[in-house]
XYZ file of N, CA and C in Angstrom:
396
model
N 56.189 -149.588 -103.836
C 55.490 -150.705 -104.433
C 54.003 -150.354 -104.574
N 53.464 -150.593 -105.725
C 52.081 -150.229 -106.008
C 51.103 -151.315 -105.558
N 49.911 -150.888 -105.196
C 48.827 -151.819 -104.861
C 47.826 -151.936 -106.012
N 48.125 -151.281 -107.119
C 47.190 -151.228 -108.234
C 47.076 -152.576 -108.955
N 45.875 -152.873 -109.388
C 45.597 -154.006 -110.263
C 45.107 -153.457 -111.601
N 45.272 -154.244 -112.642
C 44.783 -153.887 -113.971
C 43.866 -155.019 -114.437
N 42.715 -154.666 -115.015
C 41.769 -155.663 -115.537
C 41.558 -156.816 -114.565
N 41.181 -156.467 -113.356
C 41.024 -157.457 -112.286
C 39.731 -157.186 -111.529
N 39.102 -158.276 -111.096
C 37.937 -158.171 -110.228
C 38.254 -158.899 -108.937
N 38.177 -158.182 -107.819
C 38.380 -158.758 -106.495
C 37.005 -159.097 -105.948
N 36.762 -160.380 -105.718
C 35.463 -160.808 -105.203
C 35.424 -160.652 -103.686
N 34.224 -160.656 -103.162
C 34.048 -160.627 -101.706
C 34.694 -161.881 -101.116
N 35.196 -161.775 -99.907
C 35.855 -162.895 -99.234
C 34.912 -164.090 -99.143
N 35.470 -165.270 -99.337
C 34.676 -166.496 -99.325
C 33.976 -166.725 -97.988
N 34.575 -166.267 -96.909
C 33.958 -166.480 -95.599
C 33.192 -165.251 -95.102
N 32.970 -164.296 -95.992
C 32.172 -163.124 -95.628
C 30.708 -163.511 -95.472
N 30.008 -162.832 -94.604
C 28.617 -163.180 -94.307
C 27.597 -162.287 -95.017
N 28.046 -161.198 -95.601
C 27.125 -160.254 -96.240
C 26.498 -160.869 -97.484
N 25.203 -160.769 -97.592
C 24.455 -161.273 -98.754
C 24.221 -160.175 -99.789
N 24.587 -158.955 -99.425
C 24.467 -157.797 -100.312
C 25.522 -156.793 -99.870
N 25.834 -155.854 -100.752
C 26.770 -154.807 -100.382
C 26.186 -153.958 -99.264
N 26.894 -153.899 -98.155
C 26.436 -153.164 -96.975
C 27.249 -151.877 -96.845
N 26.580 -150.783 -96.570
C 27.265 -149.524 -96.298
C 27.725 -149.570 -94.836
N 29.039 -149.444 -94.594
C 29.520 -149.448 -93.211
C 28.822 -148.368 -92.394
N 28.377 -148.742 -91.196
C 27.565 -147.827 -90.404
C 28.373 -146.775 -89.649
N 29.622 -147.050 -89.371
C 30.418 -146.110 -88.589
C 31.192 -145.171 -89.519
N 30.818 -143.911 -89.523
C 31.469 -142.910 -90.361
C 32.934 -142.757 -89.958
N 33.777 -142.502 -90.953
C 35.189 -142.242 -90.692
C 36.056 -143.486 -90.647
N 35.450 -144.677 -90.720
C 36.247 -145.894 -90.747
C 36.834 -146.077 -92.145
N 37.840 -146.926 -92.244
C 38.463 -147.178 -93.537
C 37.412 -147.653 -94.544
N 36.598 -148.622 -94.161
C 35.581 -149.141 -95.067
C 34.589 -148.086 -95.504
N 34.109 -147.287 -94.567
C 33.135 -146.244 -94.895
C 33.735 -145.209 -95.841
N 34.960 -144.810 -95.587
C 35.606 -143.820 -96.451
C 35.886 -144.387 -97.830
N 36.388 -145.624 -97.893
C 36.655 -146.237 -99.190
C 35.377 -146.323 -100.015
N 34.313 -146.818 -99.405
C 33.068 -146.981 -100.147
C 32.510 -145.633 -100.604
N 32.535 -144.659 -99.729
C 32.035 -143.335 -100.082
C 32.775 -142.781 -101.307
N 34.085 -142.892 -101.297
C 34.885 -142.393 -102.421
C 34.590 -143.179 -103.699
N 34.470 -144.500 -103.586
C 34.230 -145.321 -104.773
C 32.833 -145.117 -105.348
N 31.838 -144.929 -104.509
C 30.485 -144.717 -105.017
C 30.311 -143.328 -105.617
N 30.997 -142.345 -105.051
C 30.905 -140.982 -105.589
C 31.724 -140.826 -106.868
N 32.827 -141.586 -106.950
C 33.743 -141.402 -108.084
C 34.185 -142.750 -108.667
N 33.229 -143.535 -109.196
C 33.629 -144.829 -109.763
C 34.573 -144.640 -110.953
N 35.557 -145.490 -111.009
C 36.550 -145.491 -112.087
C 37.290 -144.160 -112.232
N 37.514 -143.486 -111.110
C 38.324 -142.269 -111.108
C 39.646 -142.534 -110.391
N 39.592 -143.239 -109.268
C 40.778 -143.477 -108.445
C 41.368 -144.863 -108.687
N 42.694 -144.941 -108.663
C 43.355 -146.244 -108.636
C 43.384 -146.708 -107.179
N 43.805 -147.916 -106.968
C 43.933 -148.427 -105.603
C 44.882 -147.551 -104.785
N 46.030 -147.209 -105.362
C 46.980 -146.341 -104.657
C 46.341 -144.997 -104.314
N 45.607 -144.412 -105.257
C 44.929 -143.138 -105.018
C 43.918 -143.267 -103.880
N 43.157 -144.358 -103.891
C 42.140 -144.588 -102.863
C 42.776 -144.715 -101.482
N 43.833 -145.509 -101.382
C 44.512 -145.657 -100.095
C 45.060 -144.318 -99.601
N 45.619 -143.535 -100.516
C 46.158 -142.226 -100.143
C 45.051 -141.275 -99.701
N 43.943 -141.229 -100.425
C 42.826 -140.353 -100.049
C 42.325 -140.684 -98.645
N 42.131 -141.963 -98.373
C 41.639 -142.390 -97.056
C 42.655 -142.015 -95.976
N 43.921 -142.240 -96.247
C 44.997 -141.884 -95.302
C 44.966 -140.386 -94.994
N 44.822 -139.580 -96.027
C 44.816 -138.128 -95.835
C 43.589 -137.677 -95.044
N 42.430 -138.228 -95.355
C 41.205 -137.859 -94.643
C 41.312 -138.248 -93.176
N 41.720 -139.475 -92.926
C 41.770 -139.966 -91.540
C 42.817 -139.247 -90.694
N 43.841 -138.704 -91.350
C 44.902 -138.015 -90.615
C 44.833 -136.496 -90.730
N 43.767 -136.000 -91.340
C 43.582 -134.551 -91.441
C 44.673 -133.853 -92.235
N 45.170 -134.495 -93.271
C 46.265 -133.933 -94.073
C 45.665 -133.072 -95.184
N 46.082 -131.819 -95.279
C 45.530 -130.930 -96.305
C 46.040 -131.303 -97.705
N 45.275 -130.963 -98.740
C 45.640 -131.307 -100.117
C 47.038 -130.838 -100.538
N 47.465 -129.699 -100.018
C 48.781 -129.192 -100.430
C 49.933 -130.052 -99.901
N 49.642 -130.957 -98.984
C 50.672 -131.862 -98.465
C 50.553 -133.268 -99.048
N 49.831 -133.380 -100.155
C 49.570 -134.681 -100.783
C 50.847 -135.435 -101.143
N 51.786 -134.768 -101.767
C 53.019 -135.442 -102.204
C 53.803 -135.996 -101.019
N 53.947 -135.207 -99.974
C 54.655 -135.678 -98.775
C 53.897 -136.825 -98.105
N 52.568 -136.725 -98.085
C 51.751 -137.793 -97.495
C 51.912 -139.082 -98.289
N 51.960 -138.970 -99.597
C 52.153 -140.129 -100.458
C 53.500 -140.783 -100.164
N 54.538 -139.974 -100.051
C 55.867 -140.502 -99.735
C 55.864 -141.233 -98.398
N 55.202 -140.641 -97.400
C 55.141 -141.276 -96.068
C 54.367 -142.590 -96.113
N 53.201 -142.552 -96.748
C 52.347 -143.735 -96.785
C 53.030 -144.896 -97.497
N 53.599 -144.631 -98.657
C 54.161 -145.709 -99.461
C 55.642 -145.968 -99.189
N 56.166 -145.361 -98.131
C 57.526 -145.680 -97.708
C 57.582 -147.114 -97.175
N 56.423 -147.598 -96.691
C 56.303 -148.980 -96.220
C 55.307 -149.696 -97.126
N 55.460 -151.001 -97.304
C 54.488 -151.737 -98.115
C 53.075 -151.603 -97.545
N 52.101 -151.483 -98.439
C 50.701 -151.364 -98.054
C 49.928 -152.591 -98.536
N 48.942 -152.998 -97.774
C 48.069 -154.099 -98.183
C 47.230 -153.641 -99.370
N 47.016 -154.542 -100.315
C 46.197 -154.221 -101.472
C 44.715 -154.279 -101.079
N 43.856 -153.966 -102.017
C 42.421 -153.925 -101.721
C 41.800 -155.300 -101.501
N 42.552 -156.379 -101.705
C 42.050 -157.707 -101.328
C 41.837 -157.777 -99.821
N 42.520 -156.918 -99.076
C 42.392 -156.884 -97.618
C 41.445 -155.789 -97.143
N 40.784 -155.107 -98.053
C 39.861 -154.037 -97.688
C 38.692 -154.593 -96.887
N 38.222 -153.827 -95.900
C 37.016 -154.244 -95.180
C 35.815 -154.394 -96.117
N 35.827 -153.696 -97.236
C 34.708 -153.805 -98.169
C 34.556 -155.229 -98.692
N 35.664 -155.887 -99.020
C 35.583 -157.253 -99.537
C 35.591 -158.297 -98.423
N 36.194 -157.970 -97.300
C 36.274 -158.943 -96.210
C 34.991 -159.011 -95.391
N 34.316 -157.902 -95.252
C 33.227 -157.793 -94.288
C 31.900 -157.326 -94.863
N 31.950 -156.419 -95.813
C 30.746 -155.705 -96.212
C 30.111 -156.133 -97.532
N 30.618 -157.189 -98.170
C 29.956 -157.736 -99.343
C 30.120 -156.962 -100.638
N 31.286 -156.383 -100.851
C 31.535 -155.639 -102.083
C 32.634 -156.322 -102.890
N 32.496 -156.256 -104.206
C 33.551 -156.653 -105.125
C 34.139 -155.391 -105.718
N 35.424 -155.443 -106.043
C 36.112 -154.258 -106.553
C 36.668 -154.539 -107.940
N 36.188 -153.795 -108.923
C 36.645 -153.959 -110.300
C 37.690 -152.903 -110.630
N 38.820 -153.375 -111.129
C 39.903 -152.508 -111.595
C 39.890 -152.576 -113.119
N 39.737 -151.444 -113.777
C 39.658 -151.432 -115.236
C 41.055 -151.488 -115.866
N 41.116 -151.291 -117.184
C 42.382 -151.368 -117.910
C 43.394 -150.313 -117.519
N 42.941 -149.238 -116.899
C 43.844 -148.187 -116.421
C 44.084 -148.299 -114.918
N 43.537 -149.341 -114.287
C 43.732 -149.541 -112.852
C 42.761 -148.782 -111.967
N 41.788 -148.106 -112.573
C 40.812 -147.354 -111.781
C 39.771 -148.312 -111.214
N 39.244 -147.978 -110.031
C 38.423 -148.911 -109.261
C 36.974 -148.448 -109.134
N 36.064 -149.442 -109.106
C 34.650 -149.213 -108.793
C 34.186 -150.374 -107.917
N 33.156 -150.130 -107.104
C 32.642 -151.141 -106.170
C 31.266 -151.621 -106.618
N 31.029 -152.933 -106.435
C 29.752 -153.551 -106.789
C 29.325 -154.498 -105.678
N 28.099 -154.365 -105.209
C 27.571 -155.249 -104.180
C 27.400 -156.662 -104.716
N 27.582 -157.654 -103.834
C 27.504 -159.063 -104.253
C 26.133 -159.440 -104.814
N 25.111 -158.686 -104.491
C 23.761 -158.993 -104.966
C 23.500 -158.482 -106.382
N 24.392 -157.677 -106.919
C 24.139 -156.997 -108.188
C 24.439 -157.873 -109.409
N 23.738 -157.574 -110.489
C 24.006 -158.240 -111.764
C 25.425 -157.931 -112.229
N 25.881 -156.702 -112.015
C 27.232 -156.316 -112.435
C 28.281 -157.161 -111.712
N 28.077 -157.427 -110.418
C 29.010 -158.267 -109.654
C 29.075 -159.657 -110.293
N 27.926 -160.243 -110.566
C 27.882 -161.586 -111.168
C 28.559 -161.582 -112.537
N 28.300 -160.559 -113.329
C 28.912 -160.479 -114.656
C 30.429 -160.340 -114.557
N 30.895 -159.453 -113.698
C 32.330 -159.231 -113.561
C 33.056 -160.463 -113.024
N 32.414 -161.187 -112.125
C 33.078 -162.347 -111.525
C 33.213 -163.518 -112.493
N 32.549 -163.430 -113.648
C 32.647 -164.521 -114.616
C 33.199 -164.079 -115.971
N 33.691 -162.870 -116.045
C 34.229 -162.386 -117.327
C 35.580 -163.036 -117.630
N 35.733 -163.616 -118.805
C 36.994 -164.286 -119.136
C 38.153 -163.329 -119.389
N 37.859 -162.066 -119.662
C 38.934 -161.108 -119.938
C 39.479 -160.441 -118.683
N 38.957 -160.824 -117.508
C 39.432 -160.261 -116.236
C 40.118 -161.330 -115.410
N 41.131 -160.915 -114.675
C 41.685 -161.785 -113.641
C 40.730 -161.664 -112.462
N 40.219 -162.772 -111.982
C 39.294 -162.764 -110.849
C 40.042 -163.344 -109.652
N 40.188 -162.519 -108.617
C 40.894 -162.933 -107.408
C 39.966 -162.749 -106.203
N 40.094 -163.627 -105.255
C 39.239 -163.560 -104.069
C 39.778 -162.558 -103.058
N 38.861 -161.884 -102.389
C 39.245 -161.051 -101.266
C 39.811 -161.940 -100.175
N 40.684 -161.382 -99.366
C 41.299 -162.166 -98.301
C 40.251 -162.621 -97.291
N 40.411 -163.832 -96.851
C 39.503 -164.417 -95.878
C 39.654 -163.705 -94.531
N 38.613 -163.769 -93.738
C 38.642 -163.194 -92.399
C 39.346 -164.117 -91.410
N 39.214 -165.413 -91.626
C 39.848 -166.382 -90.723
C 41.042 -167.033 -91.420
N 41.941 -167.561 -90.633
C 43.135 -168.197 -91.178
C 42.888 -169.627 -91.625
N 41.818 -170.208 -91.158
C 41.548 -171.629 -91.461
C 40.796 -171.753 -92.757
C-alpha cells in the first residue's frame, strides 16, 4: 500500500506549537533525516521514496539492498506523511506535486500560505499530537 499523495498539501498539525519551520536539533532522528532529504532534493522523492530512504539510513542498509529493504518496509502498512514529525512538531507543510514528489515549506513562508489556499490542491491537516 502506497503512502503517496498527488496534488496535495499537508498542513502543519493544528495543535502544533511551532510558529516557523524548525530544523530538528537531534541528528539522525526521523524528522531530521526527512527534512534534510526534502531540503536538499525538493520534488525529487515521493512519500514512499522518502520513507524508504530514512529507513535505509537509520538501519545502515547499503544501496545495493534497496529492493529487499523496500519489500521489508512495505510488507506492513506505513503511516503517511500526515504523521511525520515535521508536520506534527516542527512547523512544516508538505506539498506533493502532480507526480507525487514532495517538498517542505515552513509555516512562516509565503509559499506555505499560498499552497494552503490553492483551489487546485487537496489540503489535508497533519495529524494532531493529542487525541482530544
